[in-house]
Structure formats: C-alpha cells, structure tokens
Amino acid sequence: LGPVPIDYTITRLSVTAIKGLSLHHPDSIELTTHGAVGDRLFYLVDDDGALQSCTRNPGLYGLSAAYDGESRRLVVTRGDEVLVAGIAEAASAVDTDMWGLRWISGDTLSDPAWSNFFSDVVGERVHLVQARESAFDVQPVTLLGTSSVAELARRAGLTDVDPRRFRMLIEFAGGDPHVEDTWTGKRVRVGEAVLRAGGPVKRCAATTRHPDSGAVDLQTLRMVLAYRGRQSSELGLGANFGTYGAVLEPGSISVGDRLTVCTDA
C-alpha cells in the first residue's frame, strides 16, 4: 500500500492587491499558475524603473488596498478612511526586474493621482504599475508552518512571534518545525490545488518591521541566523524561513483545508 500521506491544516491565507501594503486574510483564494487571483497585482517602481518594497518604505505600512477585477476599481485606505480611489486604466507598458530573478510585464496607470499619492507616502517619485500577471519574485506560492514560527520564538526566548511579519501566502499547522524545508521537489496538495514545493525563502529586513506600524522592533534575521545559520537559496546565502511553491494544478484553497504532501514525485 505504501506510506500514508501526512496531512496538515491551512490556518491562514495572506494576500495584498498592492505589493508591500498591509495583508488581507481571506477565508479562501483562487490559485492560478501565477499565484492567488488579485494578489500582488500592483507594485511600485521609481523613476529609473527599480522595484520598490516595504523594506525601504515604512510609510506603506498601515495602508490597505482593495481591487475589484470586474469594475477595475482600486481603493487605498488607512483604517476606515479612503485615501485614494479610482479606475485602474493602463497608460504605458513597462518591464520590471524582480530582484534579478525574472522580468515581469505591466502597465503604469493613466491617472496621475496614483503616482502622486504614493510619491508623497514614500518621499520620492514613484509610479504604480499593474502587472499583467502577478508581481511575485521567485515562485507564486510561499508556505510557512506555524511550528516553524513557534520554534523561532522559543529559540529567541519570546512568548510568540507574529507570523504576518513573513508575508507568506499560505500558513499551515502540523508537523515539526521547518518541516516545509523537507518538501523540495515534492507534490503538495492544498485544497483543490496541487503545488510543486520549491526551495527556501531568503528573508529580508522587512521581517524586522512590525506588520501594522512598520517600526523596526524585532531582529528577526539575527534570530533566524542564530540557530539556523546562513543557508543557500536562489537569492544567495542568508536567513531562510519558509519555502516556495509552483502551481501544477490551479484550484481554490480555504482556511481549514487539508495540506497533503504526496509520497510520489
């Protein structure tokens, strides 16, 4: 009969319409080969076309974005206050280098209100771009076990660490700490979707910032390195935490769904 597959449980899903803004936690997502529908659909670049992130722009924290694909209406809020809203209409095509990993195609928005708003927020001239697919970096899915986060807290002598710092698409419960590191190359069924687990996620300084305020309040990179050391990844040596995944079969995923690591390749 062969080995019995090990099951885990999806505990949280995290998406954001604009890369770098606050996360939303829907009950379910539709996963395509380009990632969750509507996730990281928009992103910021500077005048030179360089990608901008929340690591260098703490003013993005506390801002939330909502996008309706049918009406093409994009809304940015802070709490209950609408800060800027309008129809996302394409102006000019632009290709963006995703940290040297891949190039993505998108379009700047025709309404200057978007660029003006975000330029004021980050303190330099930037432009909002709508990706034609999705603005992920290495692979469209990221996974992290709650056991891994609990182990990080334990090793650091803390009661807990907020998993939102790591901005992962899928969080799951069950298994040993860092069990996701052992899945590389394996098929993983999550809800209706099937993934191919990829390599480790090298973390950046964004994880040191509080997920709500943006203040640097926890030295997460030092904490990870203290017990895991520097490990290799597609982005070079660093503090790895969580794993990537490619989508083999699209489908819906909901909180509470089972995650099963398949025993075959």
PDB file of C-alpha atoms in Angstrom:
ATOM      1  CA  LEU A   1       0.000   0.000   0.000  1.00  0.00           C
ATOM      2  CA  GLY A   2       2.939   2.347   0.522  1.00  0.00           C
ATOM      3  CA  PRO A   3       3.467   5.124   3.090  1.00  0.00           C
ATOM      4  CA  VAL A   4       0.436   7.001   4.405  1.00  0.00           C
ATOM      5  CA  PRO A   5       0.484  10.710   3.373  1.00  0.00           C
ATOM      6  CA  ILE A   6       0.903  13.212   6.211  1.00  0.00           C
ATOM      7  CA  ASP A   7      -1.841  15.806   6.491  1.00  0.00           C
ATOM      8  CA  TYR A   8      -1.557  19.391   7.705  1.00  0.00           C
ATOM      9  CA  THR A   9      -4.221  22.116   8.072  1.00  0.00           C
ATOM     10  CA  ILE A  10      -4.348  25.548   6.453  1.00  0.00           C
ATOM     11  CA  THR A  11      -4.576  28.167   9.209  1.00  0.00           C
ATOM     12  CA  ARG A  12      -4.238  31.467   7.345  1.00  0.00           C
ATOM     13  CA  LEU A  13      -4.100  32.929   3.849  1.00  0.00           C
ATOM     14  CA  SER A  14      -2.465  36.313   3.225  1.00  0.00           C
ATOM     15  CA  VAL A  15      -2.816  38.500   0.137  1.00  0.00           C
ATOM     16  CA  THR A  16      -2.467  42.145  -0.832  1.00  0.00           C
ATOM     17  CA  ALA A  17      -3.583  43.880  -4.024  1.00  0.00           C
ATOM     18  CA  ILE A  18      -0.536  46.195  -3.959  1.00  0.00           C
ATOM     19  CA  LYS A  19       2.832  44.656  -3.213  1.00  0.00           C
ATOM     20  CA  GLY A  20       4.182  45.978   0.100  1.00  0.00           C
ATOM     21  CA  LEU A  21       0.869  47.148   1.585  1.00  0.00           C
ATOM     22  CA  SER A  22      -0.948  45.576   4.531  1.00  0.00           C
ATOM     23  CA  LEU A  23      -2.098  41.991   4.184  1.00  0.00           C
ATOM     24  CA  HIS A  24      -5.688  40.799   3.963  1.00  0.00           C
ATOM     25  CA  HIS A  25      -6.645  37.389   5.284  1.00  0.00           C
ATOM     26  CA  PRO A  26      -9.492  35.964   3.183  1.00  0.00           C
ATOM     27  CA  ASP A  27     -11.245  32.727   4.052  1.00  0.00           C
ATOM     28  CA  SER A  28     -10.410  31.384   0.599  1.00  0.00           C
ATOM     29  CA  ILE A  29      -8.411  32.169  -2.535  1.00  0.00           C
ATOM     30  CA  GLU A  30      -8.403  31.026  -6.141  1.00  0.00           C
ATOM     31  CA  LEU A  31      -4.922  29.852  -7.010  1.00  0.00           C
ATOM     32  CA  THR A  32      -3.677  30.053 -10.610  1.00  0.00           C
ATOM     33  CA  THR A  33      -0.276  29.294 -12.108  1.00  0.00           C
ATOM     34  CA  HIS A  34       0.572  32.957 -11.440  1.00  0.00           C
ATOM     35  CA  GLY A  35      -0.492  32.880  -7.776  1.00  0.00           C
ATOM     36  CA  ALA A  36      -3.662  33.848  -5.950  1.00  0.00           C
ATOM     37  CA  VAL A  37      -6.104  35.867  -8.068  1.00  0.00           C
ATOM     38  CA  GLY A  38      -5.603  39.570  -7.316  1.00  0.00           C
ATOM     39  CA  ASP A  39      -2.590  39.053  -5.071  1.00  0.00           C
ATOM     40  CA  ARG A  40       0.328  41.431  -5.669  1.00  0.00           C
ATOM     41  CA  LEU A  41      -1.337  42.627  -8.842  1.00  0.00           C
ATOM     42  CA  PHE A  42       0.085  46.147  -8.430  1.00  0.00           C
ATOM     43  CA  TYR A  43       3.558  47.306  -7.445  1.00  0.00           C
ATOM     44  CA  LEU A  44       5.668  50.459  -7.223  1.00  0.00           C
ATOM     45  CA  VAL A  45       8.721  51.488  -9.230  1.00  0.00           C
ATOM     46  CA  ASP A  46      10.865  54.618  -9.072  1.00  0.00           C
ATOM     47  CA  ASP A  47      11.739  56.929 -11.956  1.00  0.00           C
ATOM     48  CA  ASP A  48      14.508  54.542 -13.014  1.00  0.00           C
ATOM     49  CA  GLY A  49      12.094  51.612 -13.106  1.00  0.00           C
ATOM     50  CA  ALA A  50      13.533  49.965  -9.975  1.00  0.00           C
ATOM     51  CA  LEU A  51      11.090  47.928  -7.901  1.00  0.00           C
ATOM     52  CA  GLN A  52      10.157  49.449  -4.536  1.00  0.00           C
ATOM     53  CA  SER A  53       9.337  47.436  -1.410  1.00  0.00           C
ATOM     54  CA  CYS A  54       8.115  47.944   2.136  1.00  0.00           C
ATOM     55  CA  THR A  55      11.656  47.191   3.367  1.00  0.00           C
ATOM     56  CA  ARG A  56      12.829  50.646   2.295  1.00  0.00           C
ATOM     57  CA  ASN A  57       9.451  52.383   2.534  1.00  0.00           C
ATOM     58  CA  PRO A  58       7.898  52.014   6.008  1.00  0.00           C
ATOM     59  CA  GLY A  59       5.238  54.573   5.055  1.00  0.00           C
ATOM     60  CA  LEU A  60       3.477  51.792   3.145  1.00  0.00           C
ATOM     61  CA  TYR A  61       2.665  50.015   6.410  1.00  0.00           C
ATOM     62  CA  GLY A  62      -0.835  50.727   7.651  1.00  0.00           C
ATOM     63  CA  LEU A  63      -2.131  51.239   4.117  1.00  0.00           C
ATOM     64  CA  SER A  64      -4.555  48.678   2.676  1.00  0.00           C
ATOM     65  CA  ALA A  65      -5.645  48.149  -0.917  1.00  0.00           C
ATOM     66  CA  ALA A  66      -8.742  46.542  -2.397  1.00  0.00           C
ATOM     67  CA  TYR A  67      -9.248  45.845  -6.091  1.00  0.00           C
ATOM     68  CA  ASP A  68     -12.361  44.715  -7.958  1.00  0.00           C
ATOM     69  CA  GLY A  69     -11.354  42.920 -11.142  1.00  0.00           C
ATOM     70  CA  GLU A  70     -14.726  43.416 -12.846  1.00  0.00           C
ATOM     71  CA  SER A  71     -15.042  47.170 -12.330  1.00  0.00           C
ATOM     72  CA  ARG A  72     -11.253  47.670 -12.242  1.00  0.00           C
ATOM     73  CA  ARG A  73     -11.762  49.938  -9.233  1.00  0.00           C
ATOM     74  CA  LEU A  74      -8.774  50.227  -6.886  1.00  0.00           C
ATOM     75  CA  VAL A  75      -9.130  51.721  -3.401  1.00  0.00           C
ATOM     76  CA  VAL A  76      -6.403  52.518  -0.875  1.00  0.00           C
ATOM     77  CA  THR A  77      -7.406  53.054   2.745  1.00  0.00           C
ATOM     78  CA  ARG A  78      -5.946  53.632   6.180  1.00  0.00           C
ATOM     79  CA  GLY A  79      -8.357  52.155   8.673  1.00  0.00           C
ATOM     80  CA  ASP A  80     -11.819  53.339   7.655  1.00  0.00           C
ATOM     81  CA  GLU A  81     -10.509  56.346   5.712  1.00  0.00           C
ATOM     82  CA  VAL A  82     -10.379  56.194   1.895  1.00  0.00           C
ATOM     83  CA  LEU A  83      -7.159  57.914   0.834  1.00  0.00           C
ATOM     84  CA  VAL A  84      -7.264  57.466  -2.934  1.00  0.00           C
ATOM     85  CA  ALA A  85      -9.593  55.574  -5.256  1.00  0.00           C
ATOM     86  CA  GLY A  86     -10.286  55.235  -8.951  1.00  0.00           C
ATOM     87  CA  ILE A  87     -10.382  53.054 -12.045  1.00  0.00           C
ATOM     88  CA  ALA A  88      -7.065  51.388 -12.878  1.00  0.00           C
ATOM     89  CA  GLU A  89      -6.531  52.238 -16.545  1.00  0.00           C
ATOM     90  CA  ALA A  90      -3.294  51.393 -18.347  1.00  0.00           C
ATOM     91  CA  ALA A  91      -1.066  54.156 -19.686  1.00  0.00           C
ATOM     92  CA  SER A  92       2.286  52.833 -20.896  1.00  0.00           C
ATOM     93  CA  ALA A  93       3.941  49.428 -20.864  1.00  0.00           C
ATOM     94  CA  VAL A  94       6.849  48.781 -18.541  1.00  0.00           C
ATOM     95  CA  ASP A  95       9.064  45.773 -17.801  1.00  0.00           C
ATOM     96  CA  THR A  96      10.372  45.396 -14.265  1.00  0.00           C
ATOM     97  CA  ASP A  97      13.355  43.486 -12.925  1.00  0.00           C
ATOM     98  CA  MET A  98      12.221  41.397  -9.933  1.00  0.00           C
ATOM     99  CA  TRP A  99      15.430  41.455  -7.880  1.00  0.00           C
ATOM    100  CA  GLY A 100      17.421  39.906 -10.724  1.00  0.00           C
ATOM    101  CA  LEU A 101      15.249  36.768 -10.691  1.00  0.00           C
ATOM    102  CA  ARG A 102      12.896  37.427 -13.585  1.00  0.00           C
ATOM    103  CA  TRP A 103      11.316  40.213 -15.585  1.00  0.00           C
ATOM    104  CA  ILE A 104       7.613  40.942 -15.420  1.00  0.00           C
ATOM    105  CA  SER A 105       5.455  42.996 -17.756  1.00  0.00           C
ATOM    106  CA  GLY A 106       2.997  45.603 -16.592  1.00  0.00           C
ATOM    107  CA  ASP A 107       1.456  48.988 -17.312  1.00  0.00           C
ATOM    108  CA  THR A 108       1.680  52.280 -15.487  1.00  0.00           C
ATOM    109  CA  LEU A 109      -1.687  53.820 -14.586  1.00  0.00           C
ATOM    110  CA  SER A 110      -3.036  56.731 -16.570  1.00  0.00           C
ATOM    111  CA  ASP A 111      -4.414  58.708 -13.611  1.00  0.00           C
ATOM    112  CA  PRO A 112      -1.516  60.705 -12.053  1.00  0.00           C
ATOM    113  CA  ALA A 113      -3.307  60.658  -8.689  1.00  0.00           C
ATOM    114  CA  TRP A 114      -1.820  57.214  -8.005  1.00  0.00           C
ATOM    115  CA  SER A 115       1.786  58.226  -8.586  1.00  0.00           C
ATOM    116  CA  ASN A 116       1.283  61.495  -6.726  1.00  0.00           C
ATOM    117  CA  PHE A 117      -0.220  59.755  -3.713  1.00  0.00           C
ATOM    118  CA  PHE A 118       2.453  57.087  -3.356  1.00  0.00           C
ATOM    119  CA  SER A 119       5.245  59.575  -4.076  1.00  0.00           C
ATOM    120  CA  ASP A 120       4.074  61.594  -1.082  1.00  0.00           C
ATOM    121  CA  VAL A 121       3.900  58.442   1.042  1.00  0.00           C
ATOM    122  CA  VAL A 122       7.432  57.182   0.307  1.00  0.00           C
ATOM    123  CA  GLY A 123       9.116  60.572  -0.079  1.00  0.00           C
ATOM    124  CA  GLU A 124      10.391  60.137  -3.632  1.00  0.00           C
ATOM    125  CA  ARG A 125       8.943  59.967  -7.119  1.00  0.00           C
ATOM    126  CA  VAL A 126       7.375  56.556  -7.721  1.00  0.00           C
ATOM    127  CA  HIS A 127       4.806  55.098 -10.094  1.00  0.00           C
ATOM    128  CA  LEU A 128       2.100  52.497  -9.553  1.00  0.00           C
ATOM    129  CA  VAL A 129       2.225  49.643 -12.072  1.00  0.00           C
ATOM    130  CA  GLN A 130      -0.376  46.970 -12.762  1.00  0.00           C
ATOM    131  CA  ALA A 131       1.224  43.600 -13.503  1.00  0.00           C
ATOM    132  CA  ARG A 132      -0.214  41.689 -16.428  1.00  0.00           C
ATOM    133  CA  GLU A 133       0.066  38.516 -14.367  1.00  0.00           C
ATOM    134  CA  SER A 134       1.433  38.844 -10.806  1.00  0.00           C
ATOM    135  CA  ALA A 135       4.381  40.572  -9.148  1.00  0.00           C
ATOM    136  CA  PHE A 136       5.799  37.577  -7.303  1.00  0.00           C
ATOM    137  CA  ASP A 137       9.565  37.171  -7.128  1.00  0.00           C
ATOM    138  CA  VAL A 138      10.828  33.558  -7.231  1.00  0.00           C
ATOM    139  CA  GLN A 139       7.653  31.454  -7.358  1.00  0.00           C
ATOM    140  CA  PRO A 140       3.957  32.351  -6.991  1.00  0.00           C
ATOM    141  CA  VAL A 141       3.342  30.488  -3.707  1.00  0.00           C
ATOM    142  CA  THR A 142       5.029  30.686  -0.313  1.00  0.00           C
ATOM    143  CA  LEU A 143       4.366  28.333   2.594  1.00  0.00           C
ATOM    144  CA  LEU A 144       5.237  28.507   6.288  1.00  0.00           C
ATOM    145  CA  GLY A 145       4.387  26.197   9.185  1.00  0.00           C
ATOM    146  CA  THR A 146       3.143  27.585  12.481  1.00  0.00           C
ATOM    147  CA  SER A 147       5.549  25.150  14.160  1.00  0.00           C
ATOM    148  CA  SER A 148       8.448  26.956  12.484  1.00  0.00           C
ATOM    149  CA  VAL A 149       7.298  30.315  13.835  1.00  0.00           C
ATOM    150  CA  ALA A 150       6.811  28.838  17.302  1.00  0.00           C
ATOM    151  CA  GLU A 151      10.347  27.401  17.181  1.00  0.00           C
ATOM    152  CA  LEU A 152      11.757  30.800  16.212  1.00  0.00           C
ATOM    153  CA  ALA A 153      10.040  32.358  19.219  1.00  0.00           C
ATOM    154  CA  ARG A 154      11.248  29.565  21.528  1.00  0.00           C
ATOM    155  CA  ARG A 155      14.839  29.864  20.373  1.00  0.00           C
ATOM    156  CA  ALA A 156      14.732  33.631  20.911  1.00  0.00           C
ATOM    157  CA  GLY A 157      13.179  33.318  24.375  1.00  0.00           C
ATOM    158  CA  LEU A 158       9.955  35.003  23.291  1.00  0.00           C
ATOM    159  CA  THR A 159       6.349  34.066  24.009  1.00  0.00           C
ATOM    160  CA  ASP A 160       5.441  34.342  20.321  1.00  0.00           C
ATOM    161  CA  VAL A 161       6.331  35.948  17.003  1.00  0.00           C
ATOM    162  CA  ASP A 162       3.672  37.373  14.691  1.00  0.00           C
ATOM    163  CA  PRO A 163       3.696  35.217  11.507  1.00  0.00           C
ATOM    164  CA  ARG A 164       2.417  38.178   9.484  1.00  0.00           C
ATOM    165  CA  ARG A 165       5.982  39.541   9.511  1.00  0.00           C
ATOM    166  CA  PHE A 166       6.899  36.921   6.933  1.00  0.00           C
ATOM    167  CA  ARG A 167       4.098  37.828   4.491  1.00  0.00           C
ATOM    168  CA  MET A 168       3.538  34.219   3.366  1.00  0.00           C
ATOM    169  CA  LEU A 169       0.634  33.260   1.130  1.00  0.00           C
ATOM    170  CA  ILE A 170      -0.164  30.020   2.976  1.00  0.00           C
ATOM    171  CA  GLU A 171       0.322  29.199   6.661  1.00  0.00           C
ATOM    172  CA  PHE A 172      -0.338  25.697   7.949  1.00  0.00           C
ATOM    173  CA  ALA A 173      -0.381  23.821  11.245  1.00  0.00           C
ATOM    174  CA  GLY A 174       1.074  20.400  11.986  1.00  0.00           C
ATOM    175  CA  GLY A 175       4.428  18.670  11.812  1.00  0.00           C
ATOM    176  CA  ASP A 176       7.839  19.504  13.195  1.00  0.00           C
ATOM    177  CA  PRO A 177       9.461  22.941  12.971  1.00  0.00           C
ATOM    178  CA  HIS A 178      10.714  23.650   9.428  1.00  0.00           C
ATOM    179  CA  VAL A 179       9.115  20.528   8.040  1.00  0.00           C
ATOM    180  CA  GLU A 180       8.393  22.559   4.893  1.00  0.00           C
ATOM    181  CA  ASP A 181      12.157  22.573   4.186  1.00  0.00           C
ATOM    182  CA  THR A 182      11.972  18.822   3.539  1.00  0.00           C
ATOM    183  CA  TRP A 183       9.365  19.085   0.798  1.00  0.00           C
ATOM    184  CA  THR A 184      11.578  20.434  -2.002  1.00  0.00           C
ATOM    185  CA  GLY A 185      10.610  18.784  -5.285  1.00  0.00           C
ATOM    186  CA  LYS A 186       7.575  17.015  -3.839  1.00  0.00           C
ATOM    187  CA  ARG A 187       3.962  17.446  -4.910  1.00  0.00           C
ATOM    188  CA  VAL A 188       1.799  19.137  -2.302  1.00  0.00           C
ATOM    189  CA  ARG A 189      -1.994  19.092  -2.496  1.00  0.00           C
ATOM    190  CA  VAL A 190      -3.573  22.149  -0.849  1.00  0.00           C
ATOM    191  CA  GLY A 191      -7.356  22.231  -1.010  1.00  0.00           C
ATOM    192  CA  GLU A 192      -8.180  21.798  -4.709  1.00  0.00           C
ATOM    193  CA  ALA A 193      -4.752  22.928  -5.914  1.00  0.00           C
ATOM    194  CA  VAL A 194      -1.559  20.938  -6.422  1.00  0.00           C
ATOM    195  CA  LEU A 195       1.876  22.519  -5.936  1.00  0.00           C
ATOM    196  CA  ARG A 196       5.463  21.556  -6.535  1.00  0.00           C
ATOM    197  CA  ALA A 197       7.390  22.588  -3.425  1.00  0.00           C
ATOM    198  CA  GLY A 198      10.396  24.721  -4.264  1.00  0.00           C
ATOM    199  CA  GLY A 199      13.438  25.964  -2.437  1.00  0.00           C
ATOM    200  CA  PRO A 200      13.759  28.077   0.712  1.00  0.00           C
ATOM    201  CA  VAL A 201      12.713  31.707   1.034  1.00  0.00           C
ATOM    202  CA  LYS A 202      15.594  34.032   1.902  1.00  0.00           C
ATOM    203  CA  ARG A 203      14.249  36.664   4.278  1.00  0.00           C
ATOM    204  CA  CYS A 204      14.853  40.400   4.080  1.00  0.00           C
ATOM    205  CA  ALA A 205      14.765  43.248   6.584  1.00  0.00           C
ATOM    206  CA  ALA A 206      11.014  43.721   6.036  1.00  0.00           C
ATOM    207  CA  THR A 207      10.522  40.952   8.603  1.00  0.00           C
ATOM    208  CA  THR A 208      12.097  43.152  11.274  1.00  0.00           C
ATOM    209  CA  ARG A 209       9.266  45.680  10.932  1.00  0.00           C
ATOM    210  CA  HIS A 210       6.019  45.461  12.892  1.00  0.00           C
ATOM    211  CA  PRO A 211       3.341  44.347  10.399  1.00  0.00           C
ATOM    212  CA  ASP A 212       0.970  47.158  11.428  1.00  0.00           C
ATOM    213  CA  SER A 213       3.178  50.142  12.312  1.00  0.00           C
ATOM    214  CA  GLY A 214       6.228  49.465  10.146  1.00  0.00           C
ATOM    215  CA  ALA A 215       8.548  50.205  13.078  1.00  0.00           C
ATOM    216  CA  VAL A 216      11.718  48.104  13.342  1.00  0.00           C
ATOM    217  CA  ASP A 217      11.009  46.274  16.594  1.00  0.00           C
ATOM    218  CA  LEU A 218      12.348  42.719  16.267  1.00  0.00           C
ATOM    219  CA  GLN A 219      15.677  41.484  14.899  1.00  0.00           C
ATOM    220  CA  THR A 220      14.177  38.530  13.075  1.00  0.00           C
ATOM    221  CA  LEU A 221      17.129  37.987  10.738  1.00  0.00           C
ATOM    222  CA  ARG A 222      19.577  37.713  13.622  1.00  0.00           C
ATOM    223  CA  MET A 223      17.152  35.405  15.418  1.00  0.00           C
ATOM    224  CA  VAL A 224      16.904  33.064  12.429  1.00  0.00           C
ATOM    225  CA  LEU A 225      20.653  33.086  11.789  1.00  0.00           C
ATOM    226  CA  ALA A 226      21.398  32.421  15.454  1.00  0.00           C
ATOM    227  CA  TYR A 227      20.064  28.870  15.256  1.00  0.00           C
ATOM    228  CA  ARG A 228      19.829  28.089  11.544  1.00  0.00           C
ATOM    229  CA  GLY A 229      22.993  29.749  10.268  1.00  0.00           C
ATOM    230  CA  ARG A 230      23.445  31.137   6.778  1.00  0.00           C
ATOM    231  CA  GLN A 231      21.879  28.860   4.228  1.00  0.00           C
ATOM    232  CA  SER A 232      21.825  28.888   0.437  1.00  0.00           C
ATOM    233  CA  SER A 233      18.833  29.951  -1.647  1.00  0.00           C
ATOM    234  CA  GLU A 234      18.106  31.249  -5.136  1.00  0.00           C
ATOM    235  CA  LEU A 235      18.911  34.706  -3.778  1.00  0.00           C
ATOM    236  CA  GLY A 236      22.221  33.608  -2.263  1.00  0.00           C
ATOM    237  CA  LEU A 237      23.251  32.910   1.326  1.00  0.00           C
ATOM    238  CA  GLY A 238      21.057  34.286   4.069  1.00  0.00           C
ATOM    239  CA  ALA A 239      18.397  33.731   6.707  1.00  0.00           C
ATOM    240  CA  ASN A 240      15.990  31.208   5.189  1.00  0.00           C
ATOM    241  CA  PHE A 241      12.487  30.836   6.607  1.00  0.00           C
ATOM    242  CA  GLY A 242       9.628  29.147   4.738  1.00  0.00           C
ATOM    243  CA  THR A 243       9.542  27.651   1.270  1.00  0.00           C
ATOM    244  CA  TYR A 244       8.375  28.476  -2.243  1.00  0.00           C
ATOM    245  CA  GLY A 245       5.963  26.553  -4.425  1.00  0.00           C
ATOM    246  CA  ALA A 246       4.979  26.390  -8.086  1.00  0.00           C
ATOM    247  CA  VAL A 247       1.379  25.683  -9.102  1.00  0.00           C
ATOM    248  CA  LEU A 248       0.907  22.443 -11.028  1.00  0.00           C
ATOM    249  CA  GLU A 249      -2.894  22.386 -10.849  1.00  0.00           C
ATOM    250  CA  PRO A 250      -4.921  25.543 -10.115  1.00  0.00           C
ATOM    251  CA  GLY A 251      -7.826  25.434  -7.693  1.00  0.00           C
ATOM    252  CA  SER A 252      -9.446  27.002  -4.663  1.00  0.00           C
ATOM    253  CA  ILE A 253      -7.879  26.933  -1.188  1.00  0.00           C
ATOM    254  CA  SER A 254      -9.715  27.711   2.034  1.00  0.00           C
ATOM    255  CA  VAL A 255      -8.730  28.100   5.665  1.00  0.00           C
ATOM    256  CA  GLY A 256      -9.292  24.704   7.280  1.00  0.00           C
ATOM    257  CA  ASP A 257      -8.425  22.773   4.117  1.00  0.00           C
ATOM    258  CA  ARG A 258      -6.011  19.871   4.292  1.00  0.00           C
ATOM    259  CA  LEU A 259      -2.474  20.150   3.004  1.00  0.00           C
ATOM    260  CA  THR A 260      -1.075  16.781   1.981  1.00  0.00           C
ATOM    261  CA  VAL A 261       2.498  16.068   0.945  1.00  0.00           C
ATOM    262  CA  CYS A 262       2.300  13.364  -1.697  1.00  0.00           C
ATOM    263  CA  THR A 263       4.571  10.365  -1.276  1.00  0.00           C
ATOM    264  CA  ASP A 264       5.219  10.080  -5.015  1.00  0.00           C
ATOM    265  CA  ALA A 265       7.158  12.572  -7.110  1.00  0.00           C
TER     266      ALA A 265
END
